[in-house]
MMTF fields as JSON, N, C-alpha, C and O atoms, coordinates in Angstrom:
{
  "mmtfVersion": "1.0.0",
  "mmtfProducer": "UNKNOWN",
  "numBonds": 571,
  "numAtoms": 572,
  "numGroups": 143,
  "numChains": 1,
  "numModels": 1,
  "chainsPerModel": [1],
  "groupsPerChain": [143],
  "chainIdList": ["A"],
  "bondAtomList": [4, 2, 8, 6, 12, 10, 16, 14, 20, 18, 24, 22, 28, 26, 32, 30, 36, 34, 40, 38, 44, 42, 48, 46, 52, 50, 56, 54, 60, 58, 64, 62, 68, 66, 72, 70, 76, 74, 80, 78, 84, 82, 88, 86, 92, 90, 96, 94, 100, 98, 104, 102, 108, 106, 112, 110, 116, 114, 120, 118, 124, 122, 128, 126, 132, 130, 136, 134, 140, 138, 144, 142, 148, 146, 152, 150, 156, 154, 160, 158, 164, 162, 168, 166, 172, 170, 176, 174, 180, 178, 184, 182, 188, 186, 192, 190, 196, 194, 200, 198, 204, 202, 208, 206, 212, 210, 216, 214, 220, 218, 224, 222, 228, 226, 232, 230, 236, 234, 240, 238, 244, 242, 248, 246, 252, 250, 256, 254, 260, 258, 264, 262, 268, 266, 272, 270, 276, 274, 280, 278, 284, 282, 288, 286, 292, 290, 296, 294, 300, 298, 304, 302, 308, 306, 312, 310, 316, 314, 320, 318, 324, 322, 328, 326, 332, 330, 336, 334, 340, 338, 344, 342, 348, 346, 352, 350, 356, 354, 360, 358, 364, 362, 368, 366, 372, 370, 376, 374, 380, 378, 384, 382, 388, 386, 392, 390, 396, 394, 400, 398, 404, 402, 408, 406, 412, 410, 416, 414, 420, 418, 424, 422, 428, 426, 432, 430, 436, 434, 440, 438, 444, 442, 448, 446, 452, 450, 456, 454, 460, 458, 464, 462, 468, 466, 472, 470, 476, 474, 480, 478, 484, 482, 488, 486, 492, 490, 496, 494, 500, 498, 504, 502, 508, 506, 512, 510, 516, 514, 520, 518, 524, 522, 528, 526, 532, 530, 536, 534, 540, 538, 544, 542, 548, 546, 552, 550, 556, 554, 560, 558, 564, 562, 568, 566],
  "bondOrderList": [1, 1, 1, 1, 1, 1, 1, 1, 1, 1, 1, 1, 1, 1, 1, 1, 1, 1, 1, 1, 1, 1, 1, 1, 1, 1, 1, 1, 1, 1, 1, 1, 1, 1, 1, 1, 1, 1, 1, 1, 1, 1, 1, 1, 1, 1, 1, 1, 1, 1, 1, 1, 1, 1, 1, 1, 1, 1, 1, 1, 1, 1, 1, 1, 1, 1, 1, 1, 1, 1, 1, 1, 1, 1, 1, 1, 1, 1, 1, 1, 1, 1, 1, 1, 1, 1, 1, 1, 1, 1, 1, 1, 1, 1, 1, 1, 1, 1, 1, 1, 1, 1, 1, 1, 1, 1, 1, 1, 1, 1, 1, 1, 1, 1, 1, 1, 1, 1, 1, 1, 1, 1, 1, 1, 1, 1, 1, 1, 1, 1, 1, 1, 1, 1, 1, 1, 1, 1, 1, 1, 1, 1],
  "groupList": [{"groupName": "PRO", "atomNameList": ["N", "CA", "C", "O"], "elementList": ["N", "C", "C", "O"], "formalChargeList": [0, 0, 0, 0], "bondAtomList": [1, 0, 2, 1, 3, 2], "bondOrderList": [1, 1, 2], "singleLetterCode": "P", "chemCompType": "L-PEPTIDE LINKING"}, {"groupName": "GLN", "atomNameList": ["N", "CA", "C", "O"], "elementList": ["N", "C", "C", "O"], "formalChargeList": [0, 0, 0, 0], "bondAtomList": [1, 0, 2, 1, 3, 2], "bondOrderList": [1, 1, 2], "singleLetterCode": "Q", "chemCompType": "L-PEPTIDE LINKING"}, {"groupName": "ARG", "atomNameList": ["N", "CA", "C", "O"], "elementList": ["N", "C", "C", "O"], "formalChargeList": [0, 0, 0, 0], "bondAtomList": [1, 0, 2, 1, 3, 2], "bondOrderList": [1, 1, 2], "singleLetterCode": "R", "chemCompType": "L-PEPTIDE LINKING"}, {"groupName": "GLY", "atomNameList": ["N", "CA", "C", "O"], "elementList": ["N", "C", "C", "O"], "formalChargeList": [0, 0, 0, 0], "bondAtomList": [1, 0, 2, 1, 3, 2], "bondOrderList": [1, 1, 2], "singleLetterCode": "G", "chemCompType": "PEPTIDE LINKING"}, {"groupName": "TYR", "atomNameList": ["N", "CA", "C", "O"], "elementList": ["N", "C", "C", "O"], "formalChargeList": [0, 0, 0, 0], "bondAtomList": [1, 0, 2, 1, 3, 2], "bondOrderList": [1, 1, 2], "singleLetterCode": "Y", "chemCompType": "L-PEPTIDE LINKING"}, {"groupName": "ALA", "atomNameList": ["N", "CA", "C", "O"], "elementList": ["N", "C", "C", "O"], "formalChargeList": [0, 0, 0, 0], "bondAtomList": [1, 0, 2, 1, 3, 2], "bondOrderList": [1, 1, 2], "singleLetterCode": "A", "chemCompType": "L-PEPTIDE LINKING"}, {"groupName": "PHE", "atomNameList": ["N", "CA", "C", "O"], "elementList": ["N", "C", "C", "O"], "formalChargeList": [0, 0, 0, 0], "bondAtomList": [1, 0, 2, 1, 3, 2], "bondOrderList": [1, 1, 2], "singleLetterCode": "F", "chemCompType": "L-PEPTIDE LINKING"}, {"groupName": "GLU", "atomNameList": ["N", "CA", "C", "O"], "elementList": ["N", "C", "C", "O"], "formalChargeList": [0, 0, 0, 0], "bondAtomList": [1, 0, 2, 1, 3, 2], "bondOrderList": [1, 1, 2], "singleLetterCode": "E", "chemCompType": "L-PEPTIDE LINKING"}, {"groupName": "LYS", "atomNameList": ["N", "CA", "C", "O"], "elementList": ["N", "C", "C", "O"], "formalChargeList": [0, 0, 0, 0], "bondAtomList": [1, 0, 2, 1, 3, 2], "bondOrderList": [1, 1, 2], "singleLetterCode": "K", "chemCompType": "L-PEPTIDE LINKING"}, {"groupName": "LEU", "atomNameList": ["N", "CA", "C", "O"], "elementList": ["N", "C", "C", "O"], "formalChargeList": [0, 0, 0, 0], "bondAtomList": [1, 0, 2, 1, 3, 2], "bondOrderList": [1, 1, 2], "singleLetterCode": "L", "chemCompType": "L-PEPTIDE LINKING"}, {"groupName": "THR", "atomNameList": ["N", "CA", "C", "O"], "elementList": ["N", "C", "C", "O"], "formalChargeList": [0, 0, 0, 0], "bondAtomList": [1, 0, 2, 1, 3, 2], "bondOrderList": [1, 1, 2], "singleLetterCode": "T", "chemCompType": "L-PEPTIDE LINKING"}, {"groupName": "SER", "atomNameList": ["N", "CA", "C", "O"], "elementList": ["N", "C", "C", "O"], "formalChargeList": [0, 0, 0, 0], "bondAtomList": [1, 0, 2, 1, 3, 2], "bondOrderList": [1, 1, 2], "singleLetterCode": "S", "chemCompType": "L-PEPTIDE LINKING"}, {"groupName": "ILE", "atomNameList": ["N", "CA", "C", "O"], "elementList": ["N", "C", "C", "O"], "formalChargeList": [0, 0, 0, 0], "bondAtomList": [1, 0, 2, 1, 3, 2], "bondOrderList": [1, 1, 2], "singleLetterCode": "I", "chemCompType": "L-PEPTIDE LINKING"}, {"groupName": "ASP", "atomNameList": ["N", "CA", "C", "O"], "elementList": ["N", "C", "C", "O"], "formalChargeList": [0, 0, 0, 0], "bondAtomList": [1, 0, 2, 1, 3, 2], "bondOrderList": [1, 1, 2], "singleLetterCode": "D", "chemCompType": "L-PEPTIDE LINKING"}, {"groupName": "VAL", "atomNameList": ["N", "CA", "C", "O"], "elementList": ["N", "C", "C", "O"], "formalChargeList": [0, 0, 0, 0], "bondAtomList": [1, 0, 2, 1, 3, 2], "bondOrderList": [1, 1, 2], "singleLetterCode": "V", "chemCompType": "L-PEPTIDE LINKING"}, {"groupName": "MET", "atomNameList": ["N", "CA", "C", "O"], "elementList": ["N", "C", "C", "O"], "formalChargeList": [0, 0, 0, 0], "bondAtomList": [1, 0, 2, 1, 3, 2], "bondOrderList": [1, 1, 2], "singleLetterCode": "M", "chemCompType": "L-PEPTIDE LINKING"}, {"groupName": "ASN", "atomNameList": ["N", "CA", "C", "O"], "elementList": ["N", "C", "C", "O"], "formalChargeList": [0, 0, 0, 0], "bondAtomList": [1, 0, 2, 1, 3, 2], "bondOrderList": [1, 1, 2], "singleLetterCode": "N", "chemCompType": "L-PEPTIDE LINKING"}, {"groupName": "TRP", "atomNameList": ["N", "CA", "C", "O"], "elementList": ["N", "C", "C", "O"], "formalChargeList": [0, 0, 0, 0], "bondAtomList": [1, 0, 2, 1, 3, 2], "bondOrderList": [1, 1, 2], "singleLetterCode": "W", "chemCompType": "L-PEPTIDE LINKING"}, {"groupName": "HIS", "atomNameList": ["N", "CA", "C", "O"], "elementList": ["N", "C", "C", "O"], "formalChargeList": [0, 0, 0, 0], "bondAtomList": [1, 0, 2, 1, 3, 2], "bondOrderList": [1, 1, 2], "singleLetterCode": "H", "chemCompType": "L-PEPTIDE LINKING"}, {"groupName": "CYS", "atomNameList": ["N", "CA", "C", "O"], "elementList": ["N", "C", "C", "O"], "formalChargeList": [0, 0, 0, 0], "bondAtomList": [1, 0, 2, 1, 3, 2], "bondOrderList": [1, 1, 2], "singleLetterCode": "C", "chemCompType": "L-PEPTIDE LINKING"}],
  "groupTypeList": [0, 1, 0, 2, 3, 4, 5, 6, 7, 8, 6, 9, 1, 7, 9, 6, 10, 5, 6, 3, 9, 5, 5, 2, 1, 11, 6, 2, 9, 2, 3, 7, 1, 12, 13, 3, 11, 6, 14, 15, 16, 3, 7, 10, 4, 9, 12, 7, 5, 8, 17, 18, 16, 11, 1, 19, 3, 5, 7, 0, 9, 18, 5, 6, 18, 3, 8, 9, 7, 1, 8, 5, 5, 17, 5, 2, 3, 14, 6, 12, 11, 4, 11, 3, 6, 10, 11, 13, 3, 9, 4, 5, 6, 3, 2, 3, 8, 2, 14, 14, 19, 14, 13, 3, 6, 13, 9, 18, 7, 5, 9, 16, 2, 7, 12, 10, 9, 6, 18, 9, 6, 13, 11, 8, 14, 2, 2, 5, 5, 7, 10, 3, 7, 0, 6, 14, 3, 12, 2, 10, 9, 6, 0],
  "groupIdList": [1, 2, 3, 4, 5, 6, 7, 8, 9, 10, 11, 12, 13, 14, 15, 16, 17, 18, 19, 20, 21, 22, 23, 24, 25, 26, 27, 28, 29, 30, 31, 32, 33, 34, 35, 36, 37, 38, 39, 40, 41, 42, 43, 44, 45, 46, 47, 48, 49, 50, 51, 52, 53, 54, 55, 56, 57, 58, 59, 60, 61, 62, 63, 64, 65, 66, 67, 68, 69, 70, 71, 72, 73, 74, 75, 76, 77, 78, 79, 80, 81, 82, 83, 84, 85, 86, 87, 88, 89, 90, 91, 92, 93, 94, 95, 96, 97, 98, 99, 100, 101, 102, 103, 104, 105, 106, 107, 108, 109, 110, 111, 112, 113, 114, 115, 116, 117, 118, 119, 120, 121, 122, 123, 124, 125, 126, 127, 128, 129, 130, 131, 132, 133, 134, 135, 136, 137, 138, 139, 140, 141, 142, 143],
  "secStructList": [7, 2, 2, 2, 2, 2, 2, 2, 2, 2, 2, 2, 2, 2, 2, 2, 2, 2, 6, 6, 7, 7, 7, 5, 7, 7, 3, 3, 3, 6, 6, 3, 3, 3, 7, 7, 3, 3, 3, 3, 6, 6, 3, 3, 3, 3, 3, 3, 3, 3, 7, 7, 1, 1, 7, 5, 7, 2, 2, 2, 2, 2, 2, 2, 2, 2, 2, 2, 2, 6, 1, 7, 6, 6, 7, 3, 3, 3, 3, 3, 3, 6, 6, 7, 5, 7, 2, 2, 2, 2, 2, 2, 2, 7, 1, 1, 7, 1, 3, 3, 3, 3, 3, 2, 2, 2, 2, 2, 2, 2, 2, 2, 6, 6, 7, 7, 2, 2, 2, 2, 2, 2, 2, 2, 2, 2, 2, 2, 2, 2, 2, 7, 7, 1, 7, 7, 7, 2, 2, 2, 2, 7, 7],
  "xCoordList": [-13.592, -12.629, -12.029, -11.743, -11.837, -11.206, -12.038, -11.471, -13.373, -14.157, -14.09, -14.07, -14.054, -13.93, -12.6, -12.539, -11.534, -10.221, -10.194, -9.619, -10.814, -10.865, -11.68, -11.327, -12.772, -13.591, -12.783, -12.89, -11.982, -11.14, -10.108, -9.87, -9.497, -8.535, -9.188, -8.607, -10.389, -11.114, -11.442, -11.284, -11.9, -12.186, -10.941, -11.018, -9.797, -8.563, -8.161, -7.731, -8.301, -7.967, -8.839, -8.335, -10.124, -11.027, -10.709, -10.783, -10.36, -10.007, -8.745, -8.712, -7.706, -6.458, -6.673, -6.114, -7.474, -7.783, -8.507, -8.206, -9.462, -10.213, -9.287, -9.563, -8.19, -7.232, -6.1, -5.107, -6.245, -5.269, -3.936, -2.913, -3.925, -2.67, -2.361, -1.569, -2.975, -2.693, -2.65, -1.651, -3.744, -3.812, -3.899, -4.451, -3.347, -3.456, -4.068, -3.736, -4.959, -5.608, -4.625, -3.5, -5.063, -4.197, -3.759, -4.459, -2.586, -2.057, -1.227, -0.7, -1.127, -0.369, 0.932, 0.968, 1.966, 3.248, 3.508, 2.796, 4.475, 4.747, 5.045, 6.052, 4.166, 4.37, 3.925, 4.105, 3.346, 2.924, 1.818, 1.602, 1.129, 0.12, 0.484, 0.925, 0.296, 0.462, -0.934, -1.66, -1.309, -2.68, -2.973, -4.097, -2.011, -2.193, -0.956, 0.029, -1.027, 0.064, -0.497, -1.606, 0.291, -0.052, 1.236, 2.311, 1.103, 2.255, 2.023, 0.958, 3.048, 2.993, 4.382, 5.383, 4.439, 5.719, 6.686, 7.897, 6.159, 7.006, 7.541, 8.327, 7.13, 7.571, 6.436, 5.279, 6.766, 5.775, 5.758, 6.802, 4.559, 4.345, 3.528, 2.457, 4.021, 3.26, 2.42, 2.832, 1.251, 0.298, 0.082, -0.05, 0.049, -0.442, -1.624, -1.489, -2.778, -4.002, -4.539, -4.692, -4.826, -5.376, -6.605, -6.575, -7.685, -8.873, -9.159, -9.925, -8.542, -8.745, -9.418, -9.444, -9.959, -10.599, -9.581, -9.897, -8.377, -7.35, -6.232, -6.088, -5.453, -4.343, -3.247, -3.094, -2.497, -1.392, -0.178, 0.16, 0.464, 1.736, 2.882, 2.722, 4.033, 5.248, 5.272, 5.829, 4.689, 4.826, 4.342, 5.083, 3.111, 2.71, 3.55, 3.741, 4.045, 4.92, 6.228, 6.698, 6.812, 8.047, 7.808, 8.645, 6.666, 6.363, 6.263, 6.788, 5.591, 5.465, 6.815, 7.138, 7.595, 8.92, 9.778, 10.588, 9.603, 10.317, 9.944, 10.802, 8.66, 8.245, 8.946, 9.402, 9.025, 9.691, 11.169, 11.726, 11.793, 13.22, 13.505, 14.632, 12.493, 12.652, 12.367, 12.481, 11.998, 11.692, 12.868, 13.919, 12.672, 13.71, 14.07, 13.237, 15.31, 15.802, 15.005, 14.961, 14.38, 13.632, 12.168, 11.421, 11.744, 10.35, 10.082, 10.913, 8.921, 8.474, 7.152, 6.473, 6.789, 5.543, 4.699, 5.208, 3.386, 2.42, 1.624, 0.955, 1.702, 0.966, -0.234, -0.084, -1.428, -2.656, -3.379, -3.835, -3.48, -4.205, -5.412, -5.275, -6.591, -7.813, -7.871, -8.299, -7.438, -7.521, -6.295, -6.27, -5.29, -4.095, -3.011, -3.03, -2.074, -0.878, -0.631, -0.905, -0.117, 0.254, 1.563, 2.401, 1.728, 2.985, 4.151, 5.246, 3.933, 4.99, 5.343, 6.514, 4.334, 4.575, 5.401, 6.332, 5.056, 5.831, 7.258, 8.204, 7.413, 8.747, 9.575, 10.734, 8.958, 9.67, 9.988, 11.011, 9.111, 9.358, 10.6, 11.384, 10.776, 11.992, 11.847, 10.755, 12.971, 13.024, 13.809, 14.501, 13.675, 14.482, 14.087, 14.925, 12.842, 12.375, 11.803, 11.641, 11.505, 10.916, 9.395, 8.747, 8.832, 7.39, 6.868, 7.435, 5.78, 5.042, 3.721, 3.076, 3.317, 2.105, 0.967, 1.162, -0.221, -1.441, -2.504, -2.613, -3.296, -4.402, -5.74, -5.799, -6.794, -8.129, -8.481, -9.171, -8.015, -8.285, -7.623, -8.203, -6.406, -5.732, -6.608, -6.811, -7.128, -7.968, -9.25, -9.654, -9.885, -11.127, -10.905, -11.653, -9.887, -9.605, -9.221, -9.632, -8.438, -8.049, -9.29, -9.435, -10.18, -11.397, -12.295, -12.853, -12.434, -13.295, -12.774, -13.558, -11.458, -10.85, -10.414, -9.789, -10.744, -10.42, -8.919, -8.471, -8.164, -6.723, -6.543, -6.982, -5.921, -5.781, -4.884, -4.009, -5.116, -4.255, -2.824, -1.884, -2.649, -1.307, -0.614, 0.533, -1.294, -0.709, -0.451, 0.584, -1.386, -1.21, 0.002, 0.881, 0.056, 1.164, 2.49, 3.509, 2.48, 3.706, 4.246, 5.454, 3.363, 3.775, 4.31, 5.291, 3.674, 4.139, 5.506, 6.385, 5.679, 6.96, 8.068, 9.166, 7.778, 8.799, 9.159, 10.338, 8.153, 8.428, 9.229, 10.154, 8.89, 9.64, 11.083, 12.005, 11.282, 12.64, 13.437, 14.634, 12.776, 13.466, 13.715, 14.731, 12.801, 12.884, 13.113, 13.561, 12.811, 12.896, 11.657, 11.571, 10.695, 9.478, 8.526, 8.216, 8.058, 7.154, 5.737, 5.016, 5.331, 3.966, 3.972, 4.487, 3.395, 3.097, 1.657, 1.318, 0.814, -0.607, -0.925, -0.147, -2.079, -2.498, -2.614, -2.322, -3.031, -3.179, -1.844, -1.785, -0.781, 0.564, 1.033, 1.644, 0.744, 1.179, 0.359, 0.887, -0.929, -1.845, -2.63, -3.805, -1.976, -2.648, -3.88, -4.537],
  "yCoordList": [-10.721, -10.095, -8.797, -7.878, -8.717, -7.528, -6.262, -5.241, -6.275, -5.068, -4.675, -3.491, -5.676, -5.401, -4.715, -3.784, -5.172, -4.555, -3.119, -2.258, -2.847, -1.467, -0.575, 0.581, -1.121, -0.353, -0.054, 1.034, -1.017, -0.82, 0.276, 1.124, 0.264, 1.304, 2.685, 3.65, 2.772, 4.051, 4.508, 5.686, 3.581, 3.913, 4.466, 5.468, 3.817, 4.266, 5.655, 6.497, 5.897, 7.216, 8.278, 9.325, 8.023, 8.99, 9.158, 10.267, 8.073, 8.132, 8.968, 9.841, 8.702, 9.455, 10.924, 11.792, 11.208, 12.592, 13.285, 14.435, 12.592, 13.163, 13.521, 14.454, 12.778, 13.049, 13.966, 14.126, 14.566, 15.548, 14.976, 15.653, 13.731, 13.085, 13.157, 12.361, 14.097, 14.327, 13.015, 12.69, 12.281, 10.969, 11.085, 12.042, 10.096, 9.956, 8.594, 7.611, 8.53, 7.268, 6.313, 6.688, 5.074, 4.068, 4.526, 5.277, 4.055, 4.423, 3.281, 2.447, 3.27, 2.232, 2.819, 3.918, 2.068, 2.355, 1.212, 0.208, 1.35, 0.281, -1.03, -1.146, -1.993, -3.315, -3.488, -4.567, -2.457, -2.61, -1.628, -0.627, -1.948, -1.039, -0.697, -1.556, 0.562, 1.028, 1.403, 2.12, 0.927, 1.101, 2.501, 2.771, 3.375, 4.756, 5.244, 4.521, 6.48, 7.05, 8.166, 8.654, 8.555, 9.706, 10.343, 9.747, 11.564, 12.296, 12.576, 13.043, 12.28, 12.542, 13.005, 12.364, 14.111, 14.672, 14.899, 14.746, 15.263, 15.521, 14.273, 14.376, 13.093, 11.827, 11.221, 11.249, 10.679, 10.007, 8.521, 7.871, 7.996, 6.581, 5.964, 6.468, 4.89, 4.128, 3.103, 2.59, 2.81, 1.94, 0.654, 0.661, -0.435, -1.717, -2.083, -2.142, -2.328, -2.623, -3.978, -4.255, -4.823, -6.154, -6.365, -6.145, -6.799, -7.201, -8.635, -8.882, -9.563, -10.988, -11.589, -10.987, -12.776, -13.459, -14.019, -14.223, -14.267, -14.834, -13.821, -12.85, -14.07, -13.185, -13.283, -14.313, -12.211, -12.161, -12.888, -12.784, -13.617, -14.248, -13.403, -12.211, -14.025, -13.3, -12.89, -11.842, -13.681, -13.423, -12.042, -11.337, -11.614, -10.261, -9.161, -8.098, -9.405, -8.425, -8.281, -7.167, -9.408, -9.365, -8.69, -7.918, -8.982, -8.375, -6.854, -6.124, -6.385, -4.943, -4.315, -3.243, -4.966, -4.44, -4.374, -3.46, -5.336, -5.309, -4.089, -3.501, -3.703, -2.487, -1.266, -0.387, -1.224, -0.094, -0.029, 1.056, -1.176, -1.223, -0.621, -0.209, -0.569, -0.012, 1.488, 2.115, 2.055, 3.488, 4.224, 3.64, 5.501, 6.314, 5.737, 5.121, 5.944, 5.383, 5.854, 5.164, 7.01, 7.542, 7.109, 7.488, 6.329, 5.867, 4.911, 4.065, 5.056, 4.189, 3.562, 4.05, 2.478, 1.82, 1.508, 1.279, 1.502, 1.05, -0.068, 0.136, -1.253, -2.409, -2.587, -2.835, -2.457, -2.551, -3.831, -3.975, -4.755, -6.005, -6.0, -6.035, -5.957, -5.919, -7.087, -6.918, -8.267, -9.467, -9.683, -10.616, -8.847, -8.976, -9.803, -10.023, -10.252, -10.926, -12.182, -12.212, -13.214, -14.41, -14.135, -13.371, -14.756, -14.557, -15.161, -14.599, -16.301, -16.885, -15.969, -15.834, -15.34, -14.424, -13.224, -12.824, -12.647, -11.507, -11.924, -11.175, -13.129, -13.624, -13.815, -13.405, -14.451, -14.706, -13.403, -13.302, -12.415, -11.125, -10.475, -9.86, -10.608, -10.115, -8.732, -8.169, -8.211, -6.937, -5.929, -6.275, -4.67, -3.624, -3.259, -2.793, -3.458, -3.118, -1.695, -1.074, -1.205, 0.136, 0.063, 0.925, -0.95, -1.181, -1.233, -1.902, -0.515, -0.582, -1.27, -0.96, -2.194, -2.967, -2.488, -2.161, -2.459, -2.025, -3.057, -3.514, -3.43, -4.348, -3.645, -2.5, -4.344, -3.774, -3.408, -2.416, -4.198, -3.885, -2.579, -1.804, -2.323, -1.046, 0.116, 1.077, 0.018, 1.1, 1.252, 2.365, 0.13, 0.161, 0.789, 1.675, 0.335, 0.851, 2.327, 3.095, 2.723, 4.134, 5.001, 6.013, 4.603, 5.385, 5.327, 6.344, 4.158, 3.982, 4.74, 5.295, 4.761, 5.413, 6.846, 7.49, 7.344, 8.71, 8.993, 10.046, 8.01, 8.169, 8.563, 7.831, 9.678, 10.112, 9.144, 8.497, 9.058, 8.206, 8.714, 7.92, 10.02, 10.585, 10.013, 9.574, 10.017, 9.532, 8.019, 7.545, 7.271, 5.821, 5.517, 4.757, 6.107, 5.829, 6.322, 5.641, 7.503, 8.047, 7.12, 6.903, 6.578, 5.649, 4.347, 3.8, 3.848, 2.621, 2.826, 1.97, 3.964, 4.26, 4.375, 3.851, 5.055, 5.195, 3.836, 3.54, 2.999, 1.676, 0.838, 0.131, 0.905, 0.154, 0.643, -0.159, 1.962, 2.513, 2.05, 1.785, 1.951, 1.57, 0.073, -0.342, -0.749, -2.198, -3.009, -4.153, -2.43, -3.172, -3.982, -4.577, -4.019, -4.807, -4.092, -2.919, -4.777, -4.118, -3.952, -3.046, -4.825, -4.744, -4.776, -5.707, -3.752, -3.707, -3.229, -2.165, -4.014, -3.705, -2.459, -2.035, -1.897, -0.659, -0.809, 0.133, -1.966, -2.142, -2.17, -1.886, -2.503, -2.415, -0.96, -0.495, -0.251, 1.126, 2.066, 3.044, 1.767, 2.612, 1.743, 1.453, 1.323, 0.401, 1.012, 0.357],
  "zCoordList": [-10.833, -9.938, -10.478, -9.709, -11.808, -12.371, -12.157, -11.768, -12.395, -12.097, -10.62, -10.286, -9.744, -8.311, -8.025, -7.222, -8.68, -8.505, -8.973, -8.306, -10.123, -10.629, -9.695, -9.462, -9.165, -8.211, -6.945, -6.378, -6.508, -5.323, -5.592, -4.732, -6.774, -7.137, -7.13, -6.633, -7.678, -7.719, -6.305, -5.984, -5.449, -4.059, -3.369, -2.659, -3.574, -2.942, -3.439, -2.65, -4.742, -5.27, -4.611, -4.203, -4.503, -3.876, -2.389, -1.861, -1.722, -0.299, -0.095, 0.772, -0.893, -0.767, -1.086, -0.417, -2.097, -2.443, -1.303, -0.982, -0.685, 0.443, 1.605, 2.358, 1.748, 2.822, 2.365, 3.074, 1.186, 0.713, 0.285, 0.388, -0.196, -0.564, -2.061, -2.566, -2.769, -4.193, -4.981, -5.622, -4.917, -5.56, -7.071, -7.615, -7.723, -9.169, -9.458, -8.796, -10.44, -10.775, -11.432, -11.763, -11.616, -12.23, -13.615, -14.295, -14.012, -15.319, -15.875, -15.139, -17.189, -17.869, -18.405, -18.958, -18.224, -18.853, -19.827, -19.808, -20.636, -21.597, -20.854, -20.156, -21.016, -20.43, -18.996, -18.43, -18.381, -16.989, -16.64, -17.323, -15.556, -15.025, -13.592, -12.828, -13.238, -11.87, -11.384, -12.073, -10.215, -9.726, -9.196, -8.772, -9.212, -8.79, -8.068, -7.921, -7.623, -6.843, -5.969, -6.189, -4.979, -4.151, -3.666, -3.73, -3.183, -2.664, -1.183, -0.78, -0.384, 1.056, 1.489, 1.169, 2.212, 2.669, 1.516, 1.679, 0.354, -0.794, -1.475, -2.416, -1.017, -1.599, -2.415, -1.995, -3.575, -4.402, -4.07, -4.007, -3.859, -3.557, -4.687, -5.026, -5.263, -6.239, -5.491, -4.45, -6.023, -5.334, -6.111, -7.335, -5.386, -5.896, -5.016, -3.794, -5.615, -4.865, -5.283, -6.472, -4.299, -4.557, -3.678, -2.467, -4.324, -3.576, -3.995, -4.926, -3.305, -3.544, -2.322, -1.249, -2.501, -1.377, -0.397, 0.776, -0.857, 0.021, 0.246, -0.497, 1.278, 1.606, 0.543, -0.114, 0.387, -0.582, -0.043, 1.136, -0.918, -0.607, -1.125, -1.388, -1.268, -1.649, -3.122, -3.452, -4.005, -5.44, -5.864, -6.55, -5.482, -5.898, -5.248, -5.84, -4.05, -3.394, -4.172, -4.403, -4.573, -5.363, -6.713, -7.181, -7.337, -8.643, -8.523, -9.364, -7.482, -7.287, -6.967, -7.479, -6.136, -5.823, -7.081, -7.236, -7.974, -9.247, -10.082, -10.741, -10.056, -10.751, -10.16, -10.89, -8.836, -8.172, -8.535, -8.703, -8.654, -8.979, -10.353, -10.626, -11.217, -12.55, -12.596, -13.649, -11.455, -11.374, -10.75, -10.486, -10.522, -9.888, -8.519, -7.853, -8.116, -6.86, -5.654, -4.635, -5.753, -4.617, -4.616, -3.714, -5.603, -5.645, -4.49, -4.16, -3.889, -2.806, -3.208, -4.112, -2.534, -2.873, -1.662, -0.565, -1.882, -0.883, -1.532, -2.545, -0.938, -1.424, -0.505, 0.692, -1.08, -0.298, -0.687, -1.821, 0.255, 0.049, 0.964, 2.187, 0.372, 1.166, 2.156, 3.298, 1.712, 2.553, 3.429, 4.232, 3.289, 4.122, 3.455, 2.244, 4.261, 3.78, 4.592, 5.792, 3.952, 4.71, 5.436, 4.958, 6.578, 7.319, 6.534, 6.537, 5.86, 5.037, 3.874, 3.52, 3.278, 2.172, 2.594, 1.894, 3.747, 4.248, 4.587, 4.339, 5.16, 5.489, 4.217, 4.151, 3.198, 1.95, 1.21, 0.532, 1.343, 0.702, 1.29, 0.568, 2.572, 3.202, 3.807, 3.887, 4.223, 4.919, 4.09, 3.132, 4.496, 3.885, 2.473, 1.701, 2.121, 0.78, 0.778, 1.829, -0.407, -0.546, -0.591, -1.186, 0.028, 0.009, 1.435, 2.3, 1.661, 2.924, 2.618, 1.616, 3.465, 3.24, 4.135, 5.306, 3.548, 4.234, 3.919, 2.781, 4.931, 4.654, 4.854, 5.304, 4.516, 4.636, 6.058, 6.292, 7.013, 8.411, 8.818, 9.579, 8.32, 8.583, 8.136, 8.879, 6.908, 6.374, 7.175, 7.509, 7.481, 8.257, 9.62, 10.032, 10.311, 11.657, 11.627, 12.497, 10.63, 10.532, 10.381, 11.066, 9.485, 9.284, 10.515, 10.927, 11.093, 12.259, 13.48, 14.25, 13.653, 14.816, 14.526, 15.368, 13.334, 12.918, 12.964, 13.417, 12.478, 12.294, 10.834, 9.946, 10.567, 9.18, 8.417, 8.993, 7.121, 6.3, 6.325, 6.289, 6.386, 6.503, 7.743, 7.663, 8.87, 10.114, 10.045, 10.512, 9.465, 9.315, 8.446, 8.852, 7.248, 6.333, 6.893, 6.776, 7.499, 8.075, 9.166, 9.254, 9.985, 11.046, 10.465, 10.968, 9.411, 8.771, 8.12, 8.224, 7.452, 6.803, 7.851, 7.661, 8.942, 9.99, 10.573, 10.762, 10.862, 11.429, 10.439, 10.838, 9.161, 8.154, 8.077, 7.932, 8.175, 8.151, 9.365, 9.261, 10.514, 11.753, 11.862, 12.42, 11.337, 11.554, 10.281, 10.349, 9.13, 7.879, 7.561, 6.487, 8.472, 8.268, 7.312, 7.52, 6.27, 5.33, 5.875, 5.458, 6.809, 7.34, 8.858, 9.477, 9.435, 10.86, 10.942, 10.424, 11.592, 11.647, 12.473, 13.327, 12.19, 12.84, 14.354, 15.09, 14.822, 16.273, 16.994, 18.191, 16.296, 16.878, 16.875, 17.838, 15.788, 15.675, 16.56, 17.089, 16.717, 17.495, 18.463, 18.234, 19.555, 20.501, 21.158, 21.967]
}
């Protein structure tokens, strides 16, 4: 699973770079790893990327949010789970966090429907700001 995760991180970095989001590859800080970052609208977003066979629950979301809490107050996060998120996990994670969630279907649909990543992320960030929900699927945002 670990090589698959690193390949997923590399794919995301190349994807974000292709869309002009000034991507940075994964990096290690003392005691932690950040799976990458990108800049959009002058804001820096830290990335957590997971490619597991099952959907993510609350624990990895809380762990990533904890990393953000140790950064500058203006740091934001994008948690990308290829397999998506459990509804219980999203509920337990809560609302009003500095994390926006993206699943593999979001990425697939954006590319398939020619929705730029900038537009996808911008729409997710706005919806999260308005509702507090960390995850709203692409089909809700772009019916």
